[in-house]
Short mmCIF file of C-alpha atoms and ligand atoms in Angstrom, two decimals:
data_model
loop_
_atom_site.label_atom_id
_atom_site.label_comp_id
_atom_site.label_asym_id
_atom_site.label_seq_id
_atom_site.Cartn_x
_atom_site.Cartn_y
_atom_site.Cartn_z
CA MET A 1 0.21 -25.02 -20.43
CA LEU A 2 3.74 -23.98 -21.31
CA PRO A 3 3.97 -21.18 -23.87
CA ALA A 4 5.94 -21.70 -27.05
CA PHE A 5 8.71 -19.42 -25.80
CA ARG A 6 9.61 -21.79 -23.03
CA GLU A 7 9.29 -24.84 -25.24
CA ASP A 8 11.81 -23.52 -27.76
CA GLY A 9 14.45 -23.41 -25.04
CA ARG A 10 15.17 -19.69 -25.05
CA VAL A 11 13.93 -19.26 -21.49
CA ARG A 12 16.08 -22.18 -20.41
CA ASP A 13 19.10 -20.57 -22.08
CA LEU A 14 18.36 -17.25 -20.38
CA ALA A 15 17.88 -18.96 -17.01
CA ASP A 16 21.23 -20.71 -17.49
CA ALA A 17 22.93 -17.43 -18.36
CA LEU A 18 21.45 -15.77 -15.26
CA ALA A 19 22.50 -18.69 -13.06
CA ASP A 20 26.10 -17.80 -13.98
CA VAL A 21 25.41 -14.27 -12.69
CA VAL A 22 23.42 -14.85 -9.47
CA GLY A 23 24.09 -18.52 -8.68
CA ARG A 24 21.87 -21.41 -9.74
CA GLU A 25 20.01 -21.53 -6.41
CA HIS A 26 18.76 -18.01 -7.09
CA VAL A 27 17.07 -18.80 -10.40
CA LEU A 28 13.81 -20.54 -9.57
CA VAL A 29 12.40 -22.50 -12.48
CA ASP A 30 10.46 -25.19 -10.66
CA PRO A 31 6.69 -24.35 -10.63
CA GLU A 32 6.34 -25.18 -6.94
CA THR A 33 9.10 -22.84 -5.78
CA ARG A 34 7.84 -20.12 -8.13
CA ALA A 35 4.25 -20.38 -6.95
CA GLY A 36 4.50 -18.01 -3.95
CA TYR A 37 5.96 -15.30 -6.19
CA GLU A 38 3.34 -15.72 -8.92
CA ARG A 39 0.19 -14.95 -6.88
CA ASP A 40 -0.52 -11.70 -5.06
CA TRP A 41 -1.49 -11.18 -1.41
CA THR A 42 -5.20 -10.82 -2.19
CA GLY A 43 -5.31 -14.00 -4.25
CA ARG A 44 -7.05 -12.07 -7.04
CA PHE A 45 -4.09 -11.60 -9.36
CA GLY A 46 -1.43 -13.92 -10.66
CA GLY A 47 -0.14 -15.94 -13.58
CA PRO A 48 2.85 -17.99 -14.71
CA SER A 49 6.32 -16.48 -14.92
CA ALA A 50 9.26 -17.64 -17.03
CA PHE A 51 11.25 -17.98 -13.80
CA VAL A 52 12.08 -16.05 -10.65
CA VAL A 53 15.55 -14.56 -10.35
CA ARG A 54 16.96 -13.27 -7.05
CA PRO A 55 19.97 -11.01 -7.61
CA GLY A 56 22.05 -10.17 -4.53
CA SER A 57 23.56 -6.82 -5.56
CA THR A 58 23.01 -3.81 -7.78
CA GLU A 59 25.60 -5.15 -10.24
CA GLU A 60 23.68 -8.41 -10.49
CA VAL A 61 20.39 -6.54 -11.06
CA SER A 62 22.14 -4.67 -13.86
CA SER A 63 23.35 -7.89 -15.52
CA VAL A 64 19.92 -9.52 -15.14
CA LEU A 65 18.11 -6.56 -16.72
CA LEU A 66 20.58 -6.35 -19.59
CA ALA A 67 20.29 -10.08 -20.31
CA CYS A 68 16.45 -9.91 -20.25
CA ALA A 69 16.41 -6.79 -22.44
CA GLU A 70 18.66 -8.41 -25.03
CA ARG A 71 16.21 -11.32 -25.31
CA SER A 72 13.07 -9.12 -25.09
CA VAL A 73 11.92 -10.90 -21.95
CA PRO A 74 9.64 -8.65 -19.89
CA VAL A 75 10.49 -8.29 -16.22
CA ILE A 76 8.45 -7.64 -13.09
CA PRO A 77 10.31 -6.36 -10.01
CA GLN A 78 8.99 -7.75 -6.75
CA GLY A 79 9.67 -6.88 -3.10
CA GLY A 80 7.60 -8.36 -0.29
CA ASN A 81 4.63 -9.13 -2.60
CA THR A 82 2.22 -7.32 -0.27
CA GLY A 83 0.99 -4.95 -2.99
CA LEU A 84 -2.79 -4.84 -3.29
CA VAL A 85 -3.22 -4.03 -7.00
CA GLY A 86 -1.47 -7.00 -8.63
CA GLY A 87 1.47 -4.96 -9.96
CA GLY A 88 4.18 -7.26 -8.61
CA VAL A 89 2.95 -10.51 -10.18
CA PRO A 90 2.41 -11.73 -13.76
CA GLY A 91 -1.08 -11.54 -15.24
CA LYS A 92 -3.15 -14.55 -16.22
CA HIS A 93 -2.78 -13.74 -19.92
CA ASP A 94 0.79 -12.43 -20.02
CA SER A 95 2.04 -15.62 -21.64
CA ARG A 96 -0.69 -16.02 -24.27
CA ALA A 97 0.90 -17.18 -27.51
CA ASP A 98 -1.13 -14.62 -29.53
CA ARG A 99 0.52 -11.66 -27.76
CA SER A 100 3.12 -10.99 -30.41
CA HIS A 101 4.33 -7.81 -28.67
CA TRP A 102 4.82 -9.79 -25.47
CA PRO A 103 6.32 -13.04 -26.69
CA SER A 104 7.41 -14.51 -23.38
CA PRO A 105 5.96 -14.83 -19.91
CA PRO A 106 7.65 -12.27 -17.68
CA ALA A 107 10.60 -12.99 -15.42
CA ILE A 108 10.08 -11.96 -11.80
CA ILE A 109 13.06 -10.17 -10.29
CA SER A 110 12.85 -10.56 -6.52
CA LEU A 111 14.81 -7.88 -4.65
CA SER A 112 14.52 -9.63 -1.28
CA ARG A 113 18.25 -10.51 -1.11
CA ILE A 114 19.31 -6.88 -1.42
CA SER A 115 18.73 -6.25 2.24
CA THR A 116 21.77 -4.34 3.44
CA LEU A 117 20.95 -1.64 5.97
CA GLU A 118 23.78 0.80 6.53
CA PRO A 119 24.36 2.29 10.00
CA VAL A 120 22.00 5.17 10.79
CA ASP A 121 23.64 8.55 10.15
CA THR A 122 22.56 10.34 13.33
CA ALA A 123 24.18 13.64 12.27
CA SER A 124 21.72 13.99 9.40
CA SER A 125 18.94 11.65 10.66
CA GLN A 126 19.21 9.59 7.49
CA VAL A 127 19.81 5.98 6.54
CA THR A 128 20.60 4.09 3.33
CA ALA A 129 18.58 0.90 2.93
CA GLY A 130 18.70 -1.80 0.27
CA ALA A 131 15.52 -2.38 -1.72
CA GLY A 132 14.82 -5.68 0.04
CA VAL A 133 14.97 -4.31 3.60
CA THR A 134 11.59 -4.81 5.25
CA LEU A 135 9.76 -1.91 6.83
CA ALA A 136 9.97 -3.65 10.24
CA ALA A 137 13.77 -3.96 9.95
CA LEU A 138 14.04 -0.31 8.95
CA GLN A 139 11.85 0.75 11.87
CA ALA A 140 13.95 -1.32 14.29
CA ALA A 141 17.21 0.20 13.01
CA ALA A 142 15.82 3.72 13.32
CA ALA A 143 14.55 3.00 16.85
CA SER A 144 17.93 1.69 17.98
CA ALA A 145 19.38 5.10 17.02
CA GLY A 146 16.64 6.98 18.92
CA LEU A 147 14.85 7.88 15.71
CA ALA A 148 11.83 6.61 13.79
CA PHE A 149 10.82 5.95 10.19
CA ALA A 150 7.78 8.05 9.40
CA VAL A 151 5.83 5.57 7.26
CA ASP A 152 4.04 2.72 8.96
CA LEU A 153 1.59 0.15 7.61
CA ALA A 154 0.14 -3.17 8.71
CA ALA A 155 2.22 -5.17 6.19
CA ARG A 156 5.42 -3.95 7.93
CA ASP A 157 6.93 -7.42 8.40
CA SER A 158 7.00 -8.16 4.66
CA ALA A 159 6.70 -4.88 2.70
CA THR A 160 10.10 -3.73 1.47
CA VAL A 161 11.78 -0.38 0.93
CA GLY A 162 11.87 -0.96 -2.86
CA GLY A 163 8.16 -1.82 -3.02
CA MET A 164 7.22 1.09 -0.80
CA VAL A 165 9.21 3.51 -2.94
CA ALA A 166 7.74 2.01 -6.12
CA THR A 167 4.16 2.40 -4.85
CA ASN A 168 4.73 5.64 -2.92
CA ALA A 169 3.19 3.81 0.04
CA GLY A 170 1.08 5.87 2.41
CA GLY A 171 -0.10 4.16 5.56
CA LEU A 172 -1.02 5.30 9.01
CA HIS A 173 0.94 8.53 9.52
CA VAL A 174 0.55 10.40 6.25
CA MET A 175 -1.46 13.17 7.90
CA ARG A 176 1.61 14.06 9.96
CA HIS A 177 4.65 13.05 7.93
CA GLY A 178 3.51 12.59 4.34
CA ALA A 179 3.78 9.39 2.26
CA MET A 180 6.91 7.57 1.12
CA ARG A 181 7.74 10.35 -1.35
CA SER A 182 8.35 12.73 1.54
CA GLN A 183 10.90 10.36 3.11
CA VAL A 184 12.99 9.72 -0.02
CA LEU A 185 16.11 11.88 -0.32
CA GLY A 186 17.64 9.85 -3.11
CA LEU A 187 17.62 6.48 -4.86
CA GLU A 188 19.86 4.02 -6.59
CA ALA A 189 18.13 2.27 -9.46
CA VAL A 190 18.82 0.23 -12.58
CA LEU A 191 17.30 1.13 -15.94
CA ALA A 192 15.95 -1.48 -18.34
CA ASP A 193 19.21 -1.57 -20.32
CA GLY A 194 21.28 -2.22 -17.21
CA ARG A 195 22.51 1.35 -16.61
CA VAL A 196 22.73 2.30 -12.94
CA ILE A 197 21.70 5.70 -11.63
CA SER A 198 22.79 6.61 -8.14
CA ARG A 199 21.64 9.52 -5.97
CA LEU A 200 22.48 8.31 -2.47
CA ASP A 201 24.46 11.29 -1.19
CA GLY A 202 21.63 12.44 1.08
CA LEU A 203 21.81 16.11 0.07
CA VAL A 204 18.77 17.85 1.48
CA LYS A 205 19.14 20.63 -1.08
CA ASP A 206 20.18 19.91 -4.65
CA ASN A 207 18.65 21.99 -7.41
CA THR A 208 20.84 20.80 -10.25
CA GLY A 209 18.06 19.90 -12.66
CA TYR A 210 15.42 17.18 -12.69
CA ASP A 211 14.87 15.13 -9.56
CA LEU A 212 15.22 11.61 -10.98
CA SER A 213 14.68 9.96 -7.61
CA GLN A 214 11.29 11.61 -7.13
CA LEU A 215 10.33 10.65 -10.68
CA LEU A 216 10.85 7.01 -9.76
CA VAL A 217 8.78 7.22 -6.56
CA GLY A 218 5.37 5.79 -7.39
CA SER A 219 6.45 4.50 -10.81
CA GLU A 220 5.62 0.89 -9.81
CA GLY A 221 8.59 -0.65 -11.56
CA THR A 222 7.71 0.82 -14.96
CA LEU A 223 10.80 3.05 -15.23
CA ALA A 224 13.54 1.28 -13.29
CA VAL A 225 14.30 -1.28 -10.62
CA VAL A 226 15.06 0.44 -7.32
CA THR A 227 18.03 -1.15 -5.55
CA ALA A 228 18.56 1.24 -2.60
CA ALA A 229 17.11 4.36 -1.02
CA ARG A 230 18.50 7.18 1.10
CA LEU A 231 15.73 7.89 3.60
CA ARG A 232 14.89 10.64 6.01
CA LEU A 233 14.26 9.65 9.65
CA VAL A 234 12.22 11.58 12.19
CA PRO A 235 12.55 12.02 15.96
CA ALA A 236 11.12 9.08 17.93
CA MET A 237 8.07 10.17 19.89
CA HIS A 238 8.01 7.80 22.84
CA GLU A 239 4.99 9.31 24.56
CA GLN A 240 1.86 8.07 22.84
CA VAL A 241 -1.85 7.80 23.42
CA VAL A 242 -4.55 6.08 21.37
CA ALA A 243 -8.29 6.63 21.57
CA LEU A 244 -11.13 4.73 19.95
CA LEU A 245 -14.24 6.88 19.55
CA GLY A 246 -17.78 5.91 18.56
CA PHE A 247 -20.08 8.18 16.52
CA PRO A 248 -23.55 7.89 15.00
CA GLY A 249 -22.06 8.15 11.51
CA THR A 250 -19.27 9.39 9.24
CA GLU A 251 -20.39 13.02 9.29
CA GLU A 252 -20.08 13.25 13.10
CA ALA A 253 -16.75 11.40 13.05
CA LEU A 254 -15.32 13.85 10.52
CA VAL A 255 -16.55 16.91 12.44
CA ALA A 256 -14.75 15.51 15.51
CA LEU A 257 -11.61 14.88 13.46
CA ALA A 258 -11.58 18.47 12.23
CA LEU A 259 -11.64 19.65 15.84
CA LEU A 260 -8.94 17.19 16.93
CA ARG A 261 -6.69 18.41 14.10
CA ARG A 262 -6.84 21.88 15.64
CA ARG A 263 -6.63 20.92 19.32
CA ALA A 264 -4.89 17.56 19.83
CA ASP A 265 -1.14 17.94 20.11
CA GLY A 266 0.87 15.44 18.02
CA LEU A 267 -2.11 13.94 16.18
CA GLN A 268 -0.56 11.47 13.73
CA ALA A 269 -3.24 8.94 12.82
CA ALA A 270 -7.00 9.08 12.32
CA GLU A 271 -8.48 5.82 11.09
CA LEU A 272 -12.12 5.23 10.24
CA PHE A 273 -14.14 2.01 10.27
CA TYR A 274 -17.74 0.88 10.65
CA ASP A 275 -19.80 -1.41 12.80
CA ASP A 276 -20.32 -4.12 10.16
CA GLY A 277 -16.54 -4.38 9.65
CA LEU A 278 -15.87 -4.29 13.40
CA GLU A 279 -18.34 -7.12 13.94
CA LEU A 280 -16.51 -9.28 11.34
CA VAL A 281 -13.11 -8.44 12.89
CA CYS A 282 -14.27 -9.40 16.39
CA SER A 283 -15.70 -12.73 15.30
CA HIS A 284 -12.72 -13.51 13.00
CA ALA A 285 -10.14 -12.77 15.72
CA GLY A 286 -12.26 -13.92 18.67
CA ILE A 287 -11.85 -10.62 20.52
CA PRO A 288 -14.45 -8.66 22.52
CA ARG A 289 -16.07 -5.53 21.14
CA PRO A 290 -14.09 -2.44 22.22
CA LEU A 291 -17.00 -0.26 23.39
CA VAL A 292 -20.11 -1.10 25.41
CA HIS A 293 -22.53 0.08 22.73
CA ARG A 294 -22.55 -0.22 18.97
CA TRP A 295 -21.87 2.91 16.94
CA GLY A 296 -22.35 3.66 13.26
CA ALA A 297 -18.77 4.85 12.73
CA TYR A 298 -15.54 4.52 14.72
CA LEU A 299 -12.53 6.81 14.68
CA LEU A 300 -9.21 5.57 16.01
CA VAL A 301 -6.84 8.44 16.75
CA GLU A 302 -3.22 8.38 17.84
CA CYS A 303 -1.16 11.25 19.27
CA ALA A 304 2.61 11.01 19.75
CA SER A 305 4.88 13.59 21.27
CA MET A 306 8.06 14.19 23.32
CA ASN A 307 5.82 15.00 26.29
CA ASP A 308 2.83 12.93 27.32
CA PRO A 309 0.00 13.89 24.90
CA ALA A 310 -2.73 12.11 26.92
CA ASP A 311 -3.92 15.15 28.88
CA GLY A 312 -4.07 17.26 25.72
CA LEU A 313 -6.11 14.60 23.93
CA LEU A 314 -8.46 14.22 26.89
CA GLU A 315 -9.02 17.96 26.96
CA ALA A 316 -9.75 18.01 23.24
CA LEU A 317 -12.13 15.05 23.64
CA GLU A 318 -13.99 16.86 26.42
CA SER A 319 -14.83 19.66 24.04
CA LEU A 320 -16.42 17.03 21.75
CA ASP A 321 -18.86 16.21 24.51
CA LEU A 322 -18.99 12.48 23.66
CA PRO A 323 -20.97 10.08 25.88
CA ASP A 324 -18.67 8.18 28.32
CA ASP A 325 -19.42 4.85 26.70
CA ALA A 326 -18.30 6.13 23.30
CA THR A 327 -14.61 6.40 24.23
CA ALA A 328 -11.79 3.96 24.98
CA LEU A 329 -8.38 5.39 25.82
CA ALA A 330 -5.04 3.54 25.88
CA THR A 331 -1.70 4.88 27.10
CA ASP A 332 0.52 1.82 27.71
CA ALA A 333 1.90 -0.10 24.74
CA PRO A 334 -0.12 -3.36 25.09
CA SER A 335 -3.43 -1.47 25.43
CA ARG A 336 -2.57 0.74 22.47
CA ALA A 337 -1.81 -2.36 20.40
CA ARG A 338 -5.14 -3.87 21.47
CA LEU A 339 -7.04 -0.83 20.18
CA TRP A 340 -5.00 -0.71 16.95
CA ALA A 341 -5.84 -4.38 16.30
CA TYR A 342 -9.52 -3.46 15.69
CA ARG A 343 -8.37 -1.40 12.71
CA GLU A 344 -5.37 -3.38 11.50
CA LEU A 345 -7.21 -6.73 11.45
CA HIS A 346 -9.67 -5.43 8.84
CA SER A 347 -7.57 -6.50 5.78
CA GLU A 348 -6.93 -10.01 7.07
CA THR A 349 -10.60 -10.39 8.09
CA VAL A 350 -11.86 -9.32 4.67
CA SER A 351 -9.53 -11.82 2.95
CA SER A 352 -10.80 -14.61 5.21
CA LYS A 353 -14.26 -14.11 3.65
CA GLY A 354 -13.10 -14.69 0.07
CA VAL A 355 -11.13 -13.02 -2.71
CA PRO A 356 -11.83 -9.31 -2.26
CA HIS A 357 -12.28 -6.57 -4.82
CA LYS A 358 -10.19 -3.86 -3.17
CA LEU A 359 -10.70 -0.26 -4.22
CA ASP A 360 -8.45 2.26 -2.54
CA VAL A 361 -9.82 5.73 -3.19
CA THR A 362 -9.51 9.32 -1.97
CA LEU A 363 -12.20 11.96 -1.91
CA PRO A 364 -12.02 15.62 -1.09
CA GLN A 365 -12.38 15.59 2.72
CA GLY A 366 -15.66 17.53 2.53
CA ARG A 367 -17.27 14.79 0.37
CA LEU A 368 -16.12 11.73 2.30
CA ALA A 369 -19.35 11.32 4.29
CA ARG A 370 -21.52 11.65 1.18
CA PHE A 371 -19.31 9.17 -0.63
CA GLU A 372 -19.66 6.62 2.18
CA ALA A 373 -23.45 6.71 1.89
CA ALA A 374 -23.39 6.68 -1.92
CA VAL A 375 -20.92 3.81 -2.26
CA ARG A 376 -23.12 1.59 -0.08
CA GLU A 377 -26.01 2.21 -2.51
CA VAL A 378 -23.82 1.65 -5.57
CA VAL A 379 -22.52 -1.69 -4.25
CA GLU A 380 -26.03 -2.75 -3.23
CA ARG A 381 -27.15 -2.19 -6.84
CA ALA A 382 -24.07 -3.64 -8.60
CA ALA A 383 -23.49 -6.66 -6.35
CA PRO A 384 -26.57 -7.15 -4.15
CA ARG A 385 -25.47 -10.27 -2.26
CA SER A 386 -21.90 -9.20 -1.61
CA THR A 387 -20.20 -8.24 1.66
CA LEU A 388 -19.03 -4.63 1.73
CA VAL A 389 -16.39 -3.55 4.25
CA LEU A 390 -15.22 0.06 4.41
CA PHE A 391 -12.26 1.35 6.36
CA GLY A 392 -9.42 3.74 5.81
CA HIS A 393 -7.27 6.69 6.64
CA ALA A 394 -9.84 9.40 7.46
CA GLY A 395 -7.14 12.00 7.97
CA ASP A 396 -6.23 11.71 4.29
CA GLY A 397 -9.76 11.41 2.87
CA ASN A 398 -8.77 7.83 1.95
CA LEU A 399 -11.25 4.96 2.13
CA HIS A 400 -10.56 1.30 1.31
CA VAL A 401 -13.68 -0.14 -0.30
CA ASN A 402 -13.65 -3.95 -0.04
CA VAL A 403 -16.27 -6.07 -1.78
CA VAL A 404 -16.34 -9.85 -1.31
CA GLY A 405 -18.73 -11.94 -3.37
CA PRO A 406 -18.41 -11.08 -7.07
CA ASP A 407 -16.16 -13.34 -9.15
CA PRO A 408 -12.56 -12.07 -9.11
CA ASP A 409 -12.70 -11.53 -12.89
CA ASP A 410 -16.03 -9.66 -12.83
CA GLU A 411 -15.12 -5.98 -12.86
CA SER A 412 -18.63 -4.53 -12.87
CA VAL A 413 -18.65 -3.59 -9.18
CA ASP A 414 -15.15 -2.05 -9.46
CA ASP A 415 -16.30 -0.05 -12.46
CA ALA A 416 -19.44 1.26 -10.68
CA ILE A 417 -17.46 2.31 -7.57
CA LEU A 418 -14.70 4.01 -9.53
CA ARG A 419 -17.19 5.92 -11.70
CA LEU A 420 -18.76 7.23 -8.50
CA VAL A 421 -15.33 8.28 -7.21
CA ILE A 422 -14.48 10.07 -10.46
CA SER A 423 -17.85 11.83 -10.58
CA MET A 424 -17.26 13.13 -7.03
CA GLY A 425 -13.85 14.56 -7.93
CA GLY A 426 -11.83 11.85 -6.15
CA SER A 427 -8.89 9.69 -7.15
CA ILE A 428 -9.18 6.01 -8.11
CA SER A 429 -5.91 5.20 -6.36
CA ALA A 430 -5.03 6.83 -3.06
CA GLU A 431 -1.95 4.88 -2.02
CA HIS A 432 -1.87 1.38 -3.53
CA GLY A 433 -1.02 2.38 -7.10
CA ILE A 434 -2.33 1.36 -10.52
CA GLY A 435 -0.93 -2.16 -10.96
CA ARG A 436 -3.21 -4.52 -12.83
CA ALA A 437 -6.33 -3.70 -10.83
CA LYS A 438 -6.55 -0.09 -12.03
CA SER A 439 -4.98 -0.27 -15.48
CA LYS A 440 -8.38 -0.15 -17.26
CA PRO A 441 -10.08 2.32 -14.86
CA TRP A 442 -7.04 4.56 -15.20
CA ARG A 443 -8.13 5.36 -18.76
CA LEU A 444 -11.56 6.19 -17.40
CA PHE A 445 -9.95 8.44 -14.81
CA LEU A 446 -7.97 10.34 -17.42
CA ASN A 447 -11.00 10.80 -19.71
CA PRO A 448 -11.89 14.52 -19.56
CA LYS A 449 -15.38 13.81 -20.96
CA ILE A 450 -16.60 12.14 -17.76
CA PRO A 451 -18.49 14.77 -15.77
CA ARG A 452 -17.06 15.37 -12.33
CA GLN A 453 -17.70 17.80 -9.51
CA GLY A 454 -15.33 20.71 -9.13
CA PRO A 455 -13.28 21.69 -6.10
CA CYS A 456 -14.85 21.18 -2.68
CA TYR A 457 -14.62 24.16 -0.30
C1 FAD B 1 -2.27 -6.03 5.47
C2 FAD B 1 -1.81 -4.99 4.50
C3 FAD B 1 -1.89 -3.65 4.84
C4 FAD B 1 -1.45 -2.66 3.96
N1 FAD B 1 -1.55 -1.37 4.33
C5 FAD B 1 -1.14 -0.40 3.48
C6 FAD B 1 -1.24 0.97 3.85
O1 FAD B 1 -1.72 1.32 4.91
N2 FAD B 1 -0.78 1.89 2.96
C7 FAD B 1 -0.24 1.55 1.75
O2 FAD B 1 0.17 2.43 0.99
N3 FAD B 1 -0.15 0.25 1.37
C8 FAD B 1 -0.58 -0.72 2.20
N4 FAD B 1 -0.50 -2.04 1.82
C9 FAD B 1 0.00 -2.37 0.47
C10 FAD B 1 1.49 -2.74 0.39
O3 FAD B 1 2.01 -3.15 1.62
C11 FAD B 1 2.31 -1.56 -0.15
O4 FAD B 1 1.89 -1.28 -1.46
C12 FAD B 1 3.83 -1.81 -0.15
O5 FAD B 1 4.44 -0.61 -0.52
C13 FAD B 1 4.26 -2.90 -1.11
O6 FAD B 1 5.61 -3.25 -0.81
P1 FAD B 1 6.19 -4.66 -1.32
O7 FAD B 1 7.63 -4.70 -1.00
O8 FAD B 1 5.37 -5.76 -0.79
O9 FAD B 1 6.00 -4.51 -2.89
P2 FAD B 1 5.44 -5.58 -3.93
O10 FAD B 1 4.06 -5.98 -3.59
O11 FAD B 1 6.42 -6.67 -4.12
O12 FAD B 1 5.41 -4.68 -5.25
C14 FAD B 1 4.54 -3.59 -5.35
C15 FAD B 1 4.83 -2.82 -6.66
O13 FAD B 1 6.13 -2.25 -6.61
C16 FAD B 1 6.96 -2.77 -7.65
N5 FAD B 1 8.28 -3.01 -7.03
C17 FAD B 1 8.56 -3.75 -5.94
N6 FAD B 1 9.86 -3.65 -5.63
C18 FAD B 1 10.41 -2.83 -6.56
C19 FAD B 1 11.72 -2.33 -6.78
N7 FAD B 1 12.74 -2.66 -5.97
N8 FAD B 1 11.94 -1.50 -7.82
C20 FAD B 1 10.92 -1.14 -8.64
N9 FAD B 1 9.66 -1.59 -8.48
C21 FAD B 1 9.41 -2.41 -7.45
C22 FAD B 1 6.28 -4.06 -8.10
O14 FAD B 1 6.59 -4.35 -9.45
C23 FAD B 1 4.82 -3.71 -7.90
O15 FAD B 1 4.35 -2.94 -8.99
C24 FAD B 1 -0.92 -3.03 2.69
C25 FAD B 1 -0.84 -4.39 2.35
C26 FAD B 1 -1.27 -5.35 3.23
C27 FAD B 1 -1.14 -6.79 2.83
#
């Protein structure tokens, strides 16, 4: 049903005005062409937009924002639309006629055309990338200069620099290099009234007042639209080794991880998953199980270094005294990719089972094992016939809790899980952000009256 705003022609007038700025082919008004922009990757969030506009430069973003602000049309910036909390798409009720403070459906501003990647500055190991540059393109450019970009995640082919800055994306290598925030040296961004702020000089040290760029990292499009980023690059570590390890449970896996942190040179990833999830992945992808026997918990670790880290990892693994059939080691690139697939296919596999409730949480490292046991009980009580799949970045105390079964609009299981997280002194969003999924729980999280455990030593 079209909201009154669109019927009275104001949206049409705005779309016409923006067509003069960005070109008519970059203002999408037809419902079919808009559809892919209006629903999120999980399929859980989405709603109608006024239109989708695709500016091709910072100046065009500025004109678009000014025109929308003058007509009080809300805007939603969007990059690759791989976000997992519904922040980059309209909500189901955004265009309800009774929302007087929100009189129009939002316009989606897609940044995908702003995809200029400047040559890598090898003197400083930095690069300036447009907001619409994909992570894969950025990684390729860094590699061709003998460098690497420190953030990596499974959505690399679609996730964009702007979206990753806006969500402060984490991913697979946070334990070694930090999240997106640690890579950002400066940003160019456009404020809601069209003003442009630019901090792309790449100064490593600049203590002249507030750091506006860092303020925008993780702001999820609420403060400004990011149009470009000056990013730090790291040395490329060509020598790599990956090991998949089986353990009776989380506790044993985390004890092993603590030892590997101390002994394994170049440890940069430590990913955790469980046998029920692995079983689903293997049958979804039609691939064999990676280890001869089944284990309660699996840890996938990756070391990368200038010199071959395989011997060092093997030595560290020997001190763990694991049974032979609990370890798979991969040194060449195809075998490493095969082991990584067991972890990276989890998201896709979960989505193939239905629309997931995805909770991305962190716990103090010392409580992660207790949380894993407790969350299974909580989900069993709140959604008894659902499928629960847990996986995550063990090195960061970060678990992704996926529940398939409850209706997408039924938030009772989300609420029960997040209350558990809060009570255990964790965070309700580790790396995906607040978006729509966490906007209500966020209030819960900030409520000082909810009892929670203190620091964990
Ligand atoms: C298979 C899979 C694996 C993933 N793995 C990880 C992971 O390991 N770690 C992790 O952190 N995330 C992960 N994600 C989530 C997602 O990829 C990240 O959140 C990513 O940063 C989103 O980038 P995007 O370009 O797709 O942003 P979008 O989804 O388009 O937008 C995300 C948010 O950023 C805002 N935004 C987008 N562009 C801009 C801009 N230019 N200026 C201002 N605001 C903007 C949007 O409004 C929205 O709030 C994964 C997703 C998938 C599908």
